[in-house]
Amino acid sequence: MVALSDLTPEQHRLLSEQTIELPSWAFGNSGTRFKVYGTPGTPRDPFEKVADAAQVNRFTGMTPRVSLHIPWDETEDYSKLRADAEEQGISLGTINSNVFQDEDYKYGSLTNSDDRIRRKAIDAHLHCIEVMNQTGSDTLKIWLGDGTNYPGQDSINARQGRLAESLAEIYAALGPDQRLLLEYKFFEPAFYHTDVPDWGTALLQVMALGDRGVVCLDTGHHAPGTNIEFIVTQLLRAGRLGAFDFNSRFYADDDLMVGAADPFQLFRIMREIVTYGALDKNSGVNFMLDQCHNLEEKIPGEIRSALNVQEATAKALIVDEEALAKAQADHDVMAANGIIMDAFNTDVRPMLAELRAEKGIDPDPYGAFLRSGYLEKIREERVGGQQASWGA
Amino acid sequence: MVALSDLTPEQHRLLSEQTIELPSWAFGNSGTRFKVYGTPGTPRDPFEKVADAAQVNRFTGMTPRVSLHIPWDETEDYSKLRADAEEQGISLGTINSNVFQDEDYKYGSLTNSDDRIRRKAIDAHLHCIEVMNQTGSDTLKIWLGDGTNYPGQDSINARQGRLAESLAEIYAALGPDQRLLLEYKFFEPAFYHTDVPDWGTALLQVMALGDRGVVCLDTGHHAPGTNIEFIVTQLLRAGRLGAFDFNSRFYADDDLMVGAADPFQLFRIMREIVTYGALDKNSGVNFMLDQCHNLEEKIPGEIRSALNVQEATAKALIVDEEALAKAQADHDVMAANGIIMDAFNTDVRPMLAELRAEKGIDPDPYGAFLRSGYLEKIREERVGGQQASWGA
Amino acid sequence: MVALSDLTPEQHRLLSEQTIELPSWAFGNSGTRFKVYGTPGTPRDPFEKVADAAQVNRFTGMTPRVSLHIPWDETEDYSKLRADAEEQGISLGTINSNVFQDEDYKYGSLTNSDDRIRRKAIDAHLHCIEVMNQTGSDTLKIWLGDGTNYPGQDSINARQGRLAESLAEIYAALGPDQRLLLEYKFFEPAFYHTDVPDWGTALLQVMALGDRGVVCLDTGHHAPGTNIEFIVTQLLRAGRLGAFDFNSRFYADDDLMVGAADPFQLFRIMREIVTYGALDKNSGVNFMLDQCHNLEEKIPGEIRSALNVQEATAKALIVDEEALAKAQADHDVMAANGIIMDAFNTDVRPMLAELRAEKGIDPDPYGAFLRSGYLEKIREERVGGQQASWGA
Amino acid sequence: MVALSDLTPEQHRLLSEQTIELPSWAFGNSGTRFKVYGTPGTPRDPFEKVADAAQVNRFTGMTPRVSLHIPWDETEDYSKLRADAEEQGISLGTINSNVFQDEDYKYGSLTNSDDRIRRKAIDAHLHCIEVMNQTGSDTLKIWLGDGTNYPGQDSINARQGRLAESLAEIYAALGPDQRLLLEYKFFEPAFYHTDVPDWGTALLQVMALGDRGVVCLDTGHHAPGTNIEFIVTQLLRAGRLGAFDFNSRFYADDDLMVGAADPFQLFRIMREIVTYGALDKNSGVNFMLDQCHNLEEKIPGEIRSALNVQEATAKALIVDEEALAKAQADHDVMAANGIIMDAFNTDVRPMLAELRAEKGIDPDPYGAFLRSGYLEKIREERVGGQQASWGA
């Protein structure tokens, strides 16, 4: 058992100030290539998504920002969307581009050998920067579906060169307080090669841009067996870990709730963050969710996910670092591992309930939300229209 | 170099008589969860799919059957579809059920704890058997999307029991000359557990049904590193290898053209088939393609795939089995492996051109088809309407 | 928080009676192909291994059996070894054969095409049965290193047939109260194909033998991404889950302490056991450790491992099964998963300390052992001689 | 069919000048953690290894260098070893350090927190540089077994820092014509984390050293599913691909003969090399084998491996690049992939036999070696003494 009073003031502050950014698209429908199942109450537009995101923040007290996806969240009046969000206690965060759902991008976007299409893809990003200027966002996140399905389909090398040129043009259009966040992914939607498949590639590309080029680590985007916390440390050492996309996976990019597949891994990741000093809100690392809720309810899914990250963080914070340093110096493998496991095996939920009480929110965010009647309300109200999903 | 005259009469017969069944859905559009790209000329109905399949057979001389997917290929008059196919020189083959694209199946079909939905899923299979009776098909192929996304979502054990009961009812409805072919898949669309994830599960389920229960091996449905040819041999030894779904994969179930990702693996698979005596048309093993053509042209993709299987088969047939048996008995690893590699490294394409000449078809099926003008014709004619795809 | 008093009498009994069998070889040195590092105090013979195993039982109160490996633990007087063990409060358990470390087995043992070598390998097993008769063991465990490194090196099919014949002869020599436990392994030491690579193969082989043929599931012996708890359920349904070899892995067969790499997976496995009713000591499932301690201290490593299994079991037992059944029936994915996670996130260590107090042992087995001075004693006493390791 | 006369003079030159460096340790015994099997005729010292390596060059005409491993190949008189090699027509190549087989390195070498051990590991490398000065080698290759087996065992970050410091000291001791070649490996012998697990880490470490820091790509050292040819291109683009360690794998680091597991992958790798212009002998990329021959004969294994690389290279050279560029520009996926496959499916062995005739060596290196009587000779002569293996 651990209580809030067991924490140092610094640990207390870090835990209390921790925030997680929510993705607007988590509130829309999603699915597999076989089927997208619907859910009653799903938002039909960005305003309804923002409203749902605000609910998560209302009950968890730790998700005060929501990322947008352009064009999924395209709207005529971003200042209205911004005001709407702020009224509900949250702000608009990272802007995500989307250059993987137009017929023109069948063979690539920023890497396409066809100048017209490449131009179009770059312009889509310039438009995103305009949106950023209206929403007050400071980060442009780029994930590309670019790649090839068959050996020989295109030149890996030439595509890498075109990518560098495209990114440079986009980067040049950013304001001095804006940064470019490049995400890598091992595979999918491309099957043979992905143009930004790993952290090494993403890092080389953003280092070539300048200081405001950073890397996004999506926890689901690695080969089987990859030690993700090692990559966290490498990107921190390089000063280029811009953000996380949290989610979890059993097989491929399953996009399940973070912490659902391997909670011990999430704890190990957060421990690298904590020990490196990157939990602080000024560290430059943005903690974001990027998940789908194919079968489960979406708002509860986001609440559970935020709590999972918070619990893993609390466990990471209570590791007895002094004892651990000694065990490591002594090469006492059993003792060192035991200290880590002791923190992981501790139930931190009562302490987090205390923290919430301190903040004046319900100690049980998940239950409180279910009891609030919000789900019933949106199921009733949001009838008709087109439910938002990845494609719309 | 190897020539047709180097083959024994038996090898010649086996190669000449080899056939591959095509999937109707390969001619429709397909894609990833992110996007389905269209292609001009894509069929709008099962009749146009059958016409395209007939083209593949016309040029390869080895694909005289086409599998249907119900309800994707639902039509009011199956006898017309059958007559249409036969007129073009092919027959209707395996009937595939589809219980993974209706809202009711969100939490399972044949394994669902809701009796109404399970009833509906069984009935969908009984309908498939009616279709079989009209098309003259002898095989009902079942692949399920059933599974769960999160630990605890449902009972693995209870679902396995319900699956057994459902299959028994379907099996009982089959005619004495019809068989039930159960396909397994490692993961997807379910993310945490799949109800028929491996050959062991499929085998136990069909053994419980009776002699006409057999297993379908889809080459893309295994964990990374799995030795697929080993499974081929195990299913042959058990007398339960009913069919292949050929395709290839670099990562997950990428559904690429068979032989595109690892031609050496395809050769090893065909060698197990050849040495076990399962290449013969009366072996009970049906060789089928099950692929998507997301980016590439569909008819050319099917032609190339059929040729890839044929080339792998020819290489498997020319292994010097006598010398190999001796090397194996001597535990001469280098010699044994060398004999295998020698066959694989041989260019069998000239010999297969000879075989085609013998059959009176163009020695170059791929080029001949492109020159035939068929693609241009369908691009022109098939305008308007709804292109067939996985969802329609 | 959960206390012993929260358990039902049946849950209490199951937890209290749970036992885990230790492997004698865990107390010897082990390593990788690159290097075997030594540790002061390592046993030099089976008697010292048994003494170490007895220490684990003394402090955990739940490891009353030790498995032997023949010839690693060969001794002239098994009755003395047995008496020695019993005097220290433990018994001799499963007998493991070893037909993978003699020059003769370079190309296989029970699958070898050379009759002389196959005879020798069968005889080695008959010898193990004699040892069983002397030690009172009821289980012969067979894990084979058999397989090939290169395609073509040998016939997969012929080897499978020879394996069946060899096993039949061994099985015939077993007494009516003895059983044959066959272990499968995905790969290693063979690189291209393993003769018993998966649960399907092991199951087919033991089903062909008779009722006393059962399968051993080693948690480290699967392809990346394999859902192990699914296999647990399949083997239980088939009535053939004979035993576990517990350990854990990040990559291949890393043989780390069970629960060290993925404690959530261990919990899920134990939950399938618990819900199937297979935790009971009369279930026929033997829970064994099979690990190496390359870097860490061996006795502490075994203690920690036993505790890890016990903690996972306790968490599995406290799942609110009634609420879970309802959530599953309602297809309420969030609730169902939440109930599972709630149990996993609970700290069961205080309850297990209670259980130990009830049994009259130290509530903190790990600390108590370290304080006992045993490690210092053996480091001092066991000087000279040849430390036991895999190869000796 | 393709003939030497079909090549351009440049293609002809590249193929004719291609060389591959052999590892001395391939001629010694090796095995798995379970067992190292011996082979009659295995060398007992570096002189016999060099003699065997010279045989490979004599028959293939393309392996004029042999890498040494220190201390495995430690000798009192390197100038004698060098003269010996040169007399037999080969030279001494890359020097490999070994800091993973001494008791002191149990918890790490260049990353160890114990200054004494880190000093010892650095000194071992300084000694290697002295050996280089005597042998005339220009490359110091560093592969480390460093890593941890359990989470918490040590600080990933601190170890990365110590590694950087250690490498800097070693780098500073190199002569102006010598380079430091750092090899990465996904896992093994460490199980939880490896200090240089991927190309990104290796690249960051060598970039910090200076221009003469380069990366070694071992084809067996990646996660399942990794697109290795992509990494080849990334390292070439960064100007840091120093060398290949060729081998092949089905599962982990199986160290099988290159081209044995996936010949199509080897072809794709060589195609990236060829199209980037890195095949030229002055490209700075050294092509080396790094394999074990656990079961198969060693010299024949090396010959086959060299030929496999040569065949893959020849296939890569004959790709119709002009037609391919057009197909790529047209986004004609089928045509582009077909052009690649056409080259891969071509039997280049007759052309390579021509090339050998041109060089005055036997067109069939493998058969000629077997007929030479060398194997029989060494089996007879090399009796007694200690066969070389990884540990000696």
mmCIF file with all atom_site columns, N, CA, C and O in Angstrom, chain C residues 268-300:
data_model
loop_
_atom_site.group_PDB
_atom_site.id
_atom_site.type_symbol
_atom_site.label_atom_id
_atom_site.label_alt_id
_atom_site.label_comp_id
_atom_site.label_asym_id
_atom_site.label_entity_id
_atom_site.label_seq_id
_atom_site.pdbx_PDB_ins_code
_atom_site.Cartn_x
_atom_site.Cartn_y
_atom_site.Cartn_z
_atom_site.occupancy
_atom_site.B_iso_or_equiv
_atom_site.pdbx_formal_charge
_atom_site.auth_seq_id
_atom_site.auth_comp_id
_atom_site.auth_asym_id
_atom_site.auth_atom_id
_atom_site.pdbx_PDB_model_num
ATOM 1   N N  . ARG C 1 268 ? -3.276  -14.482 -16.917 1.00 0.00 ? 268 ARG C N  1
ATOM 2   C CA . ARG C 1 268 ? -4.304  -14.974 -17.849 1.00 0.00 ? 268 ARG C CA 1
ATOM 3   C C  . ARG C 1 268 ? -4.240  -16.502 -17.970 1.00 0.00 ? 268 ARG C C  1
ATOM 4   O O  . ARG C 1 268 ? -5.272  -17.175 -18.073 1.00 0.00 ? 268 ARG C O  1
ATOM 5   N N  . ILE C 1 269 ? -3.030  -17.027 -17.981 1.00 0.00 ? 269 ILE C N  1
ATOM 6   C CA . ILE C 1 269 ? -2.871  -18.489 -18.034 1.00 0.00 ? 269 ILE C CA 1
ATOM 7   C C  . ILE C 1 269 ? -3.478  -19.124 -16.790 1.00 0.00 ? 269 ILE C C  1
ATOM 8   O O  . ILE C 1 269 ? -4.241  -20.096 -16.879 1.00 0.00 ? 269 ILE C O  1
ATOM 9   N N  . MET C 1 270 ? -3.168  -18.569 -15.624 1.00 0.00 ? 270 MET C N  1
ATOM 10  C CA . MET C 1 270 ? -3.683  -19.160 -14.387 1.00 0.00 ? 270 MET C CA 1
ATOM 11  C C  . MET C 1 270 ? -5.203  -19.025 -14.304 1.00 0.00 ? 270 MET C C  1
ATOM 12  O O  . MET C 1 270 ? -5.869  -19.866 -13.708 1.00 0.00 ? 270 MET C O  1
ATOM 13  N N  . ARG C 1 271 ? -5.718  -17.980 -14.925 1.00 0.00 ? 271 ARG C N  1
ATOM 14  C CA . ARG C 1 271 ? -7.172  -17.837 -14.907 1.00 0.00 ? 271 ARG C CA 1
ATOM 15  C C  . ARG C 1 271 ? -7.854  -18.929 -15.736 1.00 0.00 ? 271 ARG C C  1
ATOM 16  O O  . ARG C 1 271 ? -8.911  -19.448 -15.344 1.00 0.00 ? 271 ARG C O  1
ATOM 17  N N  . GLU C 1 272 ? -7.279  -19.302 -16.836 1.00 0.00 ? 272 GLU C N  1
ATOM 18  C CA . GLU C 1 272 ? -7.862  -20.414 -17.616 1.00 0.00 ? 272 GLU C CA 1
ATOM 19  C C  . GLU C 1 272 ? -7.814  -21.705 -16.776 1.00 0.00 ? 272 GLU C C  1
ATOM 20  O O  . GLU C 1 272 ? -8.736  -22.510 -16.804 1.00 0.00 ? 272 GLU C O  1
ATOM 21  N N  . ILE C 1 273 ? -6.723  -21.872 -16.079 1.00 0.00 ? 273 ILE C N  1
ATOM 22  C CA . ILE C 1 273 ? -6.579  -23.043 -15.196 1.00 0.00 ? 273 ILE C CA 1
ATOM 23  C C  . ILE C 1 273 ? -7.665  -23.026 -14.124 1.00 0.00 ? 273 ILE C C  1
ATOM 24  O O  . ILE C 1 273 ? -8.352  -24.027 -13.897 1.00 0.00 ? 273 ILE C O  1
ATOM 25  N N  . VAL C 1 274 ? -7.791  -21.898 -13.472 1.00 0.00 ? 274 VAL C N  1
ATOM 26  C CA . VAL C 1 274 ? -8.747  -21.782 -12.367 1.00 0.00 ? 274 VAL C CA 1
ATOM 27  C C  . VAL C 1 274 ? -10.181 -21.992 -12.858 1.00 0.00 ? 274 VAL C C  1
ATOM 28  O O  . VAL C 1 274 ? -10.939 -22.771 -12.289 1.00 0.00 ? 274 VAL C O  1
ATOM 29  N N  . THR C 1 275 ? -10.533 -21.330 -13.930 1.00 0.00 ? 275 THR C N  1
ATOM 30  C CA . THR C 1 275 ? -11.935 -21.417 -14.368 1.00 0.00 ? 275 THR C CA 1
ATOM 31  C C  . THR C 1 275 ? -12.255 -22.795 -14.941 1.00 0.00 ? 275 THR C C  1
ATOM 32  O O  . THR C 1 275 ? -13.409 -23.205 -14.957 1.00 0.00 ? 275 THR C O  1
ATOM 33  N N  . TYR C 1 276 ? -11.265 -23.501 -15.388 1.00 0.00 ? 276 TYR C N  1
ATOM 34  C CA . TYR C 1 276 ? -11.514 -24.847 -15.914 1.00 0.00 ? 276 TYR C CA 1
ATOM 35  C C  . TYR C 1 276 ? -11.542 -25.880 -14.786 1.00 0.00 ? 276 TYR C C  1
ATOM 36  O O  . TYR C 1 276 ? -11.855 -27.042 -15.007 1.00 0.00 ? 276 TYR C O  1
ATOM 37  N N  . GLY C 1 277 ? -11.184 -25.447 -13.606 1.00 0.00 ? 277 GLY C N  1
ATOM 38  C CA . GLY C 1 277 ? -11.156 -26.387 -12.484 1.00 0.00 ? 277 GLY C CA 1
ATOM 39  C C  . GLY C 1 277 ? -9.888  -27.224 -12.446 1.00 0.00 ? 277 GLY C C  1
ATOM 40  O O  . GLY C 1 277 ? -9.843  -28.298 -11.847 1.00 0.00 ? 277 GLY C O  1
ATOM 41  N N  . ALA C 1 278 ? -8.824  -26.725 -13.083 1.00 0.00 ? 278 ALA C N  1
ATOM 42  C CA . ALA C 1 278 ? -7.608  -27.537 -13.185 1.00 0.00 ? 278 ALA C CA 1
ATOM 43  C C  . ALA C 1 278 ? -6.560  -27.170 -12.153 1.00 0.00 ? 278 ALA C C  1
ATOM 44  O O  . ALA C 1 278 ? -5.440  -27.653 -12.205 1.00 0.00 ? 278 ALA C O  1
ATOM 45  N N  . LEU C 1 279 ? -6.924  -26.326 -11.203 1.00 0.00 ? 279 LEU C N  1
ATOM 46  C CA . LEU C 1 279 ? -5.949  -25.974 -10.179 1.00 0.00 ? 279 LEU C CA 1
ATOM 47  C C  . LEU C 1 279 ? -5.882  -27.055 -9.109  1.00 0.00 ? 279 LEU C C  1
ATOM 48  O O  . LEU C 1 279 ? -4.856  -27.231 -8.446  1.00 0.00 ? 279 LEU C O  1
ATOM 49  N N  . ASP C 1 280 ? -6.965  -27.767 -8.958  1.00 0.00 ? 280 ASP C N  1
ATOM 50  C CA . ASP C 1 280 ? -7.027  -28.805 -7.922  1.00 0.00 ? 280 ASP C CA 1
ATOM 51  C C  . ASP C 1 280 ? -5.882  -29.800 -8.069  1.00 0.00 ? 280 ASP C C  1
ATOM 52  O O  . ASP C 1 280 ? -5.511  -30.178 -9.176  1.00 0.00 ? 280 ASP C O  1
ATOM 53  N N  . LYS C 1 281 ? -5.358  -30.235 -6.939  1.00 0.00 ? 281 LYS C N  1
ATOM 54  C CA . LYS C 1 281 ? -4.191  -31.121 -6.974  1.00 0.00 ? 281 LYS C CA 1
ATOM 55  C C  . LYS C 1 281 ? -4.491  -32.450 -7.665  1.00 0.00 ? 281 LYS C C  1
ATOM 56  O O  . LYS C 1 281 ? -3.589  -33.169 -8.071  1.00 0.00 ? 281 LYS C O  1
ATOM 57  N N  . ASN C 1 282 ? -5.784  -32.802 -7.795  1.00 0.00 ? 282 ASN C N  1
ATOM 58  C CA . ASN C 1 282 ? -6.124  -34.055 -8.462  1.00 0.00 ? 282 ASN C CA 1
ATOM 59  C C  . ASN C 1 282 ? -6.498  -33.860 -9.931  1.00 0.00 ? 282 ASN C C  1
ATOM 60  O O  . ASN C 1 282 ? -7.022  -34.759 -10.568 1.00 0.00 ? 282 ASN C O  1
ATOM 61  N N  . SER C 1 283 ? -6.205  -32.693 -10.468 1.00 0.00 ? 283 SER C N  1
ATOM 62  C CA . SER C 1 283 ? -6.623  -32.401 -11.837 1.00 0.00 ? 283 SER C CA 1
ATOM 63  C C  . SER C 1 283 ? -5.764  -33.114 -12.875 1.00 0.00 ? 283 SER C C  1
ATOM 64  O O  . SER C 1 283 ? -6.124  -33.187 -14.042 1.00 0.00 ? 283 SER C O  1
ATOM 65  N N  . GLY C 1 284 ? -4.610  -33.606 -12.447 1.00 0.00 ? 284 GLY C N  1
ATOM 66  C CA . GLY C 1 284 ? -3.728  -34.237 -13.415 1.00 0.00 ? 284 GLY C CA 1
ATOM 67  C C  . GLY C 1 284 ? -2.759  -33.267 -14.072 1.00 0.00 ? 284 GLY C C  1
ATOM 68  O O  . GLY C 1 284 ? -1.901  -33.666 -14.851 1.00 0.00 ? 284 GLY C O  1
ATOM 69  N N  . VAL C 1 285 ? -2.887  -31.994 -13.756 1.00 0.00 ? 285 VAL C N  1
ATOM 70  C CA . VAL C 1 285 ? -1.956  -31.007 -14.308 1.00 0.00 ? 285 VAL C CA 1
ATOM 71  C C  . VAL C 1 285 ? -0.860  -30.735 -13.284 1.00 0.00 ? 285 VAL C C  1
ATOM 72  O O  . VAL C 1 285 ? -1.145  -30.329 -12.160 1.00 0.00 ? 285 VAL C O  1
ATOM 73  N N  . ASN C 1 286 ? 0.361   -30.965 -13.686 1.00 0.00 ? 286 ASN C N  1
ATOM 74  C CA . ASN C 1 286 ? 1.499   -30.712 -12.802 1.00 0.00 ? 286 ASN C CA 1
ATOM 75  C C  . ASN C 1 286 ? 2.100   -29.354 -13.141 1.00 0.00 ? 286 ASN C C  1
ATOM 76  O O  . ASN C 1 286 ? 2.386   -29.072 -14.304 1.00 0.00 ? 286 ASN C O  1
ATOM 77  N N  . PHE C 1 287 ? 2.270   -28.525 -12.143 1.00 0.00 ? 287 PHE C N  1
ATOM 78  C CA . PHE C 1 287 ? 2.830   -27.193 -12.360 1.00 0.00 ? 287 PHE C CA 1
ATOM 79  C C  . PHE C 1 287 ? 4.315   -27.228 -12.022 1.00 0.00 ? 287 PHE C C  1
ATOM 80  O O  . PHE C 1 287 ? 4.679   -27.445 -10.871 1.00 0.00 ? 287 PHE C O  1
ATOM 81  N N  . MET C 1 288 ? 5.118   -27.038 -13.039 1.00 0.00 ? 288 MET C N  1
ATOM 82  C CA . MET C 1 288 ? 6.564   -27.162 -12.847 1.00 0.00 ? 288 MET C CA 1
ATOM 83  C C  . MET C 1 288 ? 7.265   -25.890 -13.316 1.00 0.00 ? 288 MET C C  1
ATOM 84  O O  . MET C 1 288 ? 6.778   -25.202 -14.203 1.00 0.00 ? 288 MET C O  1
ATOM 85  N N  . LEU C 1 289 ? 8.414   -25.626 -12.731 1.00 0.00 ? 289 LEU C N  1
ATOM 86  C CA . LEU C 1 289 ? 9.285   -24.587 -13.273 1.00 0.00 ? 289 LEU C CA 1
ATOM 87  C C  . LEU C 1 289 ? 10.284  -25.262 -14.206 1.00 0.00 ? 289 LEU C C  1
ATOM 88  O O  . LEU C 1 289 ? 10.685  -26.402 -13.975 1.00 0.00 ? 289 LEU C O  1
ATOM 89  N N  . ASP C 1 290 ? 10.661  -24.555 -15.257 1.00 0.00 ? 290 ASP C N  1
ATOM 90  C CA . ASP C 1 290 ? 11.780  -25.021 -16.087 1.00 0.00 ? 290 ASP C CA 1
ATOM 91  C C  . ASP C 1 290 ? 12.502  -23.779 -16.565 1.00 0.00 ? 290 ASP C C  1
ATOM 92  O O  . ASP C 1 290 ? 12.125  -23.177 -17.571 1.00 0.00 ? 290 ASP C O  1
ATOM 93  N N  . GLN C 1 291 ? 13.498  -23.404 -15.815 1.00 0.00 ? 291 GLN C N  1
ATOM 94  C CA . GLN C 1 291 ? 14.161  -22.127 -16.069 1.00 0.00 ? 291 GLN C CA 1
ATOM 95  C C  . GLN C 1 291 ? 15.673  -22.278 -15.932 1.00 0.00 ? 291 GLN C C  1
ATOM 96  O O  . GLN C 1 291 ? 16.159  -23.246 -15.376 1.00 0.00 ? 291 GLN C O  1
ATOM 97  N N  . CYS C 1 292 ? 16.361  -21.267 -16.393 1.00 0.00 ? 292 CYS C N  1
ATOM 98  C CA . CYS C 1 292 ? 17.797  -21.162 -16.165 1.00 0.00 ? 292 CYS C CA 1
ATOM 99  C C  . CYS C 1 292 ? 18.024  -19.914 -15.352 1.00 0.00 ? 292 CYS C C  1
ATOM 100 O O  . CYS C 1 292 ? 17.300  -18.935 -15.508 1.00 0.00 ? 292 CYS C O  1
ATOM 101 N N  . HIS C 1 293 ? 19.065  -19.925 -14.594 1.00 0.00 ? 293 HIS C N  1
ATOM 102 C CA . HIS C 1 293 ? 19.469  -18.695 -13.918 1.00 0.00 ? 293 HIS C CA 1
ATOM 103 C C  . HIS C 1 293 ? 20.889  -18.388 -14.361 1.00 0.00 ? 293 HIS C C  1
ATOM 104 O O  . HIS C 1 293 ? 21.844  -18.777 -13.723 1.00 0.00 ? 293 HIS C O  1
ATOM 105 N N  . ASN C 1 294 ? 20.982  -17.710 -15.496 1.00 0.00 ? 294 ASN C N  1
ATOM 106 C CA . ASN C 1 294 ? 22.299  -17.425 -16.069 1.00 0.00 ? 294 ASN C CA 1
ATOM 107 C C  . ASN C 1 294 ? 23.074  -16.400 -15.255 1.00 0.00 ? 294 ASN C C  1
ATOM 108 O O  . ASN C 1 294 ? 24.266  -16.540 -15.043 1.00 0.00 ? 294 ASN C O  1
ATOM 109 N N  . LEU C 1 295 ? 22.400  -15.358 -14.858 1.00 0.00 ? 295 LEU C N  1
ATOM 110 C CA . LEU C 1 295 ? 23.086  -14.256 -14.175 1.00 0.00 ? 295 LEU C CA 1
ATOM 111 C C  . LEU C 1 295 ? 22.680  -14.156 -12.709 1.00 0.00 ? 295 LEU C C  1
ATOM 112 O O  . LEU C 1 295 ? 23.479  -13.770 -11.861 1.00 0.00 ? 295 LEU C O  1
ATOM 113 N N  . GLU C 1 296 ? 21.439  -14.447 -12.423 1.00 0.00 ? 296 GLU C N  1
ATOM 114 C CA . GLU C 1 296 ? 20.936  -14.241 -11.064 1.00 0.00 ? 296 GLU C CA 1
ATOM 115 C C  . GLU C 1 296 ? 21.231  -15.458 -10.189 1.00 0.00 ? 296 GLU C C  1
ATOM 116 O O  . GLU C 1 296 ? 21.472  -16.554 -10.669 1.00 0.00 ? 296 GLU C O  1
ATOM 117 N N  . GLU C 1 297 ? 21.135  -15.243 -8.889  1.00 0.00 ? 297 GLU C N  1
ATOM 118 C CA . GLU C 1 297 ? 21.296  -16.326 -7.908  1.00 0.00 ? 297 GLU C CA 1
ATOM 119 C C  . GLU C 1 297 ? 20.204  -17.367 -8.115  1.00 0.00 ? 297 GLU C C  1
ATOM 120 O O  . GLU C 1 297 ? 19.044  -17.022 -8.350  1.00 0.00 ? 297 GLU C O  1
ATOM 121 N N  . LYS C 1 298 ? 20.568  -18.609 -7.963  1.00 0.00 ? 298 LYS C N  1
ATOM 122 C CA . LYS C 1 298 ? 19.641  -19.671 -8.356  1.00 0.00 ? 298 LYS C CA 1
ATOM 123 C C  . LYS C 1 298 ? 18.525  -19.941 -7.331  1.00 0.00 ? 298 LYS C C  1
ATOM 124 O O  . LYS C 1 298 ? 17.344  -19.988 -7.686  1.00 0.00 ? 298 LYS C O  1
ATOM 125 N N  . ILE C 1 299 ? 18.884  -20.133 -6.064  1.00 0.00 ? 299 ILE C N  1
ATOM 126 C CA . ILE C 1 299 ? 17.831  -20.430 -5.072  1.00 0.00 ? 299 ILE C CA 1
ATOM 127 C C  . ILE C 1 299 ? 16.871  -19.243 -4.944  1.00 0.00 ? 299 ILE C C  1
ATOM 128 O O  . ILE C 1 299 ? 15.651  -19.421 -5.015  1.00 0.00 ? 299 ILE C O  1
ATOM 129 N N  . PRO C 1 300 ? 17.391  -18.027 -4.798  1.00 0.00 ? 300 PRO C N  1
ATOM 130 C CA . PRO C 1 300 ? 16.477  -16.883 -4.788  1.00 0.00 ? 300 PRO C CA 1
ATOM 131 C C  . PRO C 1 300 ? 15.629  -16.809 -6.061  1.00 0.00 ? 300 PRO C C  1
ATOM 132 O O  . PRO C 1 300 ? 14.443  -16.450 -6.011  1.00 0.00 ? 300 PRO C O  1
#
